[in-house]
Amino acid sequence: MKRVFIKDLVVKGEETVLLKGWVHKIRDLSHVSFILLRDKSGIIQLVCTKEQIKGLRLENSIEVTGIVRANEKAPKGLEIEVSTIEMTGKVYYDKLPFEVQSFKEKASLETQLDFRTISLRIPKKKAIFKVQNEIEDAFRKFFKGNDFEEIHTPKITHSGTEGGSEMFTVNYFNRRAFLSQSPQFWKQMMVGAGFERVFEVGYAYRAELHNTWRHLNEYVSLDVEMGFIKDETDLMDMEENFIRYLYKHLKETCSDELKLFNVELPEEISIPRIPLAKAQEILLTEYNKKSPVGNIDNEGEALFHKYVKEKYNSDYVFLTEYPTAKRPMYAMEREEDPEMTKSFDLIFKGVEITTGGQRIHDYEMLKAKMERLGLKLEDFAFYLDTFKYGMPPHGGFAIGLERITMQILNLGNIREASLFPRDMKRLTP
Ligand code: AMO
């Protein structure tokens, strides 16, 4: 008999079905017993005899045969009149580390992460990754639909891309190598290699000493790079259209999951674009909030979200025109003011989820910039050489997958949006 997923169950007369899953809940009444059976697709009520549930415990895995019956009192209006139950996976615990069926957030996040195979069984925790999966799917579909190709770039590298020293070292056959901070150089090189438009879904590694609710040391970066652009506004247009597409996709594919998190996605999206200096000025005049030079801190981002929500009714805002001194060497400077770049951040509900911008594409200009910053040209020759062979104007951006998931679902901690998070303290599971 072929196994049926719970989501596909329908009443079919006296036909017997085969279900497989885990014991989610046991209710043993005087005359009858009920089990809630959970599989990857949902939960269904099993109507059993006392004999059939003997020896079963929560989270045993079982195989069940029975007949689907309509019962308007049962969850989703269906239940199974059980013929046989076979235990296929024993349990070996005195007490579950926390309840799966009636999880009340009493276990700390650290305990949930320690017992990840149990916490991911909690339907609401699992729902996070259904939404994350659909974000990835929407990302691939949208960019493929706009003539981008998916690429994979090396995660073991010999130099950093983003400046700074936040890199993990790797012993690479007795040479020092690093885990990649970003596909930055390689995605640009792929534009130069004639692919013009590329995207990547891949891990990025940051050895930054930030053990905060919004930093991971290993995160999934949704990277985009696009050739023959007019300027950075082409990139912001592309990202804004992606967000519109994403919301439509999530409404179609994740309505149950969004409901679990009480999230209602807006119908319309229009993202204001505000120069960083202007945003800093607004923070000062509206909230008496001072900002660090060339940036906005966490508190400023949250306050600015409040301002943008009230003034533009938007959860998103592009901050534009970041200073050259605060951006990596590849950022294109503005013609009218070389102290400023053609780069931007996208802030979503007060958290940065994207950095992007137009890049320098002229060989001499890039070489001069690297020399000015004191970078050793020979270390970057593999990248710089690309620019000798007709590199078109180009740019791109990267979205942090866990960050956008966290912000869509209002999770409060980025670790909730990572299956097996890596932070300063956590190297297992
Ligand atoms: P940046 O370093 O700003 O830019 O990273 C882009 C986006 O990646 C996410 N992100 C992180 N998420 C979780 N934990 C971290 N430690 C972390 N660091 C970054 C954020 C951030 O906005 N090469 C450029 C992108 C480009 O210009 O194309 C870059 O990597 O969501």
PDB file of C-alpha atoms in Angstrom, residues 234-332:
ATOM      1  CA  ASP A 234      18.323  50.000 -11.631  1.00  0.00           C
ATOM      2  CA  LEU A 235      19.352  47.790  -8.716  1.00  0.00           C
ATOM      3  CA  MET A 236      16.916  49.305  -6.248  1.00  0.00           C
ATOM      4  CA  ASP A 237      14.136  48.946  -8.854  1.00  0.00           C
ATOM      5  CA  MET A 238      15.071  45.278  -9.252  1.00  0.00           C
ATOM      6  CA  GLU A 239      15.094  44.638  -5.503  1.00  0.00           C
ATOM      7  CA  GLU A 240      11.820  46.495  -4.966  1.00  0.00           C
ATOM      8  CA  ASN A 241      10.178  44.390  -7.687  1.00  0.00           C
ATOM      9  CA  PHE A 242      11.584  41.269  -6.077  1.00  0.00           C
ATOM     10  CA  ILE A 243      10.012  42.205  -2.723  1.00  0.00           C
ATOM     11  CA  ARG A 244       6.641  42.709  -4.480  1.00  0.00           C
ATOM     12  CA  TYR A 245       6.995  39.317  -6.182  1.00  0.00           C
ATOM     13  CA  LEU A 246       8.051  37.717  -2.889  1.00  0.00           C
ATOM     14  CA  TYR A 247       4.995  38.972  -1.023  1.00  0.00           C
ATOM     15  CA  LYS A 248       2.679  37.692  -3.736  1.00  0.00           C
ATOM     16  CA  HIS A 249       4.472  34.330  -3.674  1.00  0.00           C
ATOM     17  CA  LEU A 250       4.289  34.071   0.140  1.00  0.00           C
ATOM     18  CA  LYS A 251       0.587  34.886   0.125  1.00  0.00           C
ATOM     19  CA  GLU A 252       0.028  32.080  -2.368  1.00  0.00           C
ATOM     20  CA  THR A 253       2.238  29.472  -0.690  1.00  0.00           C
ATOM     21  CA  CYS A 254       2.381  30.256   3.050  1.00  0.00           C
ATOM     22  CA  SER A 255      -1.007  31.606   4.129  1.00  0.00           C
ATOM     23  CA  ASP A 256      -1.296  29.085   7.020  1.00  0.00           C
ATOM     24  CA  GLU A 257       2.244  29.756   8.212  1.00  0.00           C
ATOM     25  CA  LEU A 258       1.802  33.538   8.076  1.00  0.00           C
ATOM     26  CA  LYS A 259      -1.405  33.186  10.102  1.00  0.00           C
ATOM     27  CA  LEU A 260       0.479  31.233  12.789  1.00  0.00           C
ATOM     28  CA  PHE A 261       2.700  34.299  13.206  1.00  0.00           C
ATOM     29  CA  ASN A 262      -0.170  36.800  12.889  1.00  0.00           C
ATOM     30  CA  VAL A 263       1.531  38.327   9.882  1.00  0.00           C
ATOM     31  CA  GLU A 264      -0.501  40.142   7.284  1.00  0.00           C
ATOM     32  CA  LEU A 265       1.518  41.165   4.279  1.00  0.00           C
ATOM     33  CA  PRO A 266       0.587  44.493   2.685  1.00  0.00           C
ATOM     34  CA  GLU A 267      -1.045  44.569  -0.758  1.00  0.00           C
ATOM     35  CA  GLU A 268       1.055  47.440  -2.092  1.00  0.00           C
ATOM     36  CA  ILE A 269       4.779  48.046  -1.731  1.00  0.00           C
ATOM     37  CA  SER A 270       6.458  51.304  -2.522  1.00  0.00           C
ATOM     38  CA  ILE A 271       9.864  51.811  -0.924  1.00  0.00           C
ATOM     39  CA  PRO A 272      11.070  55.357  -0.235  1.00  0.00           C
ATOM     40  CA  ARG A 273      14.722  56.153  -1.114  1.00  0.00           C
ATOM     41  CA  ILE A 274      16.372  58.572   1.265  1.00  0.00           C
ATOM     42  CA  PRO A 275      20.022  59.678   1.307  1.00  0.00           C
ATOM     43  CA  LEU A 276      21.807  58.619   4.490  1.00  0.00           C
ATOM     44  CA  ALA A 277      22.721  62.211   5.419  1.00  0.00           C
ATOM     45  CA  LYS A 278      19.079  63.247   5.128  1.00  0.00           C
ATOM     46  CA  ALA A 279      18.030  60.303   7.333  1.00  0.00           C
ATOM     47  CA  GLN A 280      20.597  61.325   9.948  1.00  0.00           C
ATOM     48  CA  GLU A 281      19.243  64.887   9.858  1.00  0.00           C
ATOM     49  CA  ILE A 282      15.660  63.631  10.325  1.00  0.00           C
ATOM     50  CA  LEU A 283      16.748  61.474  13.285  1.00  0.00           C
ATOM     51  CA  LEU A 284      18.333  64.496  14.886  1.00  0.00           C
ATOM     52  CA  THR A 285      15.451  66.917  14.354  1.00  0.00           C
ATOM     53  CA  GLU A 286      12.587  64.460  14.973  1.00  0.00           C
ATOM     54  CA  TYR A 287      14.038  62.312  17.760  1.00  0.00           C
ATOM     55  CA  ASN A 288      17.101  64.198  18.965  1.00  0.00           C
ATOM     56  CA  LYS A 289      19.070  61.086  17.964  1.00  0.00           C
ATOM     57  CA  LYS A 290      22.721  61.560  16.992  1.00  0.00           C
ATOM     58  CA  SER A 291      24.230  59.127  14.467  1.00  0.00           C
ATOM     59  CA  PRO A 292      27.796  57.874  14.074  1.00  0.00           C
ATOM     60  CA  VAL A 293      29.721  59.362  11.128  1.00  0.00           C
ATOM     61  CA  GLY A 294      28.570  57.808   7.850  1.00  0.00           C
ATOM     62  CA  ASN A 295      26.163  55.358   9.424  1.00  0.00           C
ATOM     63  CA  ILE A 296      23.068  54.847  11.522  1.00  0.00           C
ATOM     64  CA  ASP A 297      23.244  52.641  14.613  1.00  0.00           C
ATOM     65  CA  ASN A 298      20.672  50.024  15.685  1.00  0.00           C
ATOM     66  CA  GLU A 299      18.651  52.475  17.726  1.00  0.00           C
ATOM     67  CA  GLY A 300      18.669  54.942  14.830  1.00  0.00           C
ATOM     68  CA  GLU A 301      17.471  52.241  12.415  1.00  0.00           C
ATOM     69  CA  ALA A 302      14.563  51.393  14.706  1.00  0.00           C
ATOM     70  CA  LEU A 303      13.610  55.075  15.107  1.00  0.00           C
ATOM     71  CA  PHE A 304      13.894  55.673  11.395  1.00  0.00           C
ATOM     72  CA  HIS A 305      11.586  52.717  10.766  1.00  0.00           C
ATOM     73  CA  LYS A 306       9.007  54.416  13.004  1.00  0.00           C
ATOM     74  CA  TYR A 307       9.384  57.636  11.001  1.00  0.00           C
ATOM     75  CA  VAL A 308       9.082  55.904   7.615  1.00  0.00           C
ATOM     76  CA  LYS A 309       6.092  53.860   8.778  1.00  0.00           C
ATOM     77  CA  GLU A 310       4.265  56.994   9.895  1.00  0.00           C
ATOM     78  CA  LYS A 311       5.209  59.166   6.940  1.00  0.00           C
ATOM     79  CA  TYR A 312       5.191  56.661   4.039  1.00  0.00           C
ATOM     80  CA  ASN A 313       3.311  53.688   5.552  1.00  0.00           C
ATOM     81  CA  SER A 314       6.244  51.490   4.531  1.00  0.00           C
ATOM     82  CA  ASP A 315       8.116  48.799   6.476  1.00  0.00           C
ATOM     83  CA  TYR A 316      11.008  49.243   4.066  1.00  0.00           C
ATOM     84  CA  VAL A 317      13.336  52.130   3.294  1.00  0.00           C
ATOM     85  CA  PHE A 318      16.370  52.383   1.020  1.00  0.00           C
ATOM     86  CA  LEU A 319      19.129  54.476   2.549  1.00  0.00           C
ATOM     87  CA  THR A 320      21.295  55.797  -0.277  1.00  0.00           C
ATOM     88  CA  GLU A 321      24.562  57.664  -0.886  1.00  0.00           C
ATOM     89  CA  TYR A 322      26.791  56.131   1.780  1.00  0.00           C
ATOM     90  CA  PRO A 323      30.160  57.833   2.215  1.00  0.00           C
ATOM     91  CA  THR A 324      33.105  56.392   0.278  1.00  0.00           C
ATOM     92  CA  ALA A 325      35.125  56.068   3.481  1.00  0.00           C
ATOM     93  CA  LYS A 326      32.524  53.674   4.931  1.00  0.00           C
ATOM     94  CA  ARG A 327      32.153  51.401   1.915  1.00  0.00           C
ATOM     95  CA  PRO A 328      34.448  48.665   0.537  1.00  0.00           C
ATOM     96  CA  MET A 329      36.927  49.591  -2.197  1.00  0.00           C
ATOM     97  CA  TYR A 330      34.744  48.290  -5.034  1.00  0.00           C
ATOM     98  CA  ALA A 331      31.943  50.843  -4.410  1.00  0.00           C
ATOM     99  CA  MET A 332      31.458  53.364  -7.237  1.00  0.00           C
TER     100      MET A 332
END
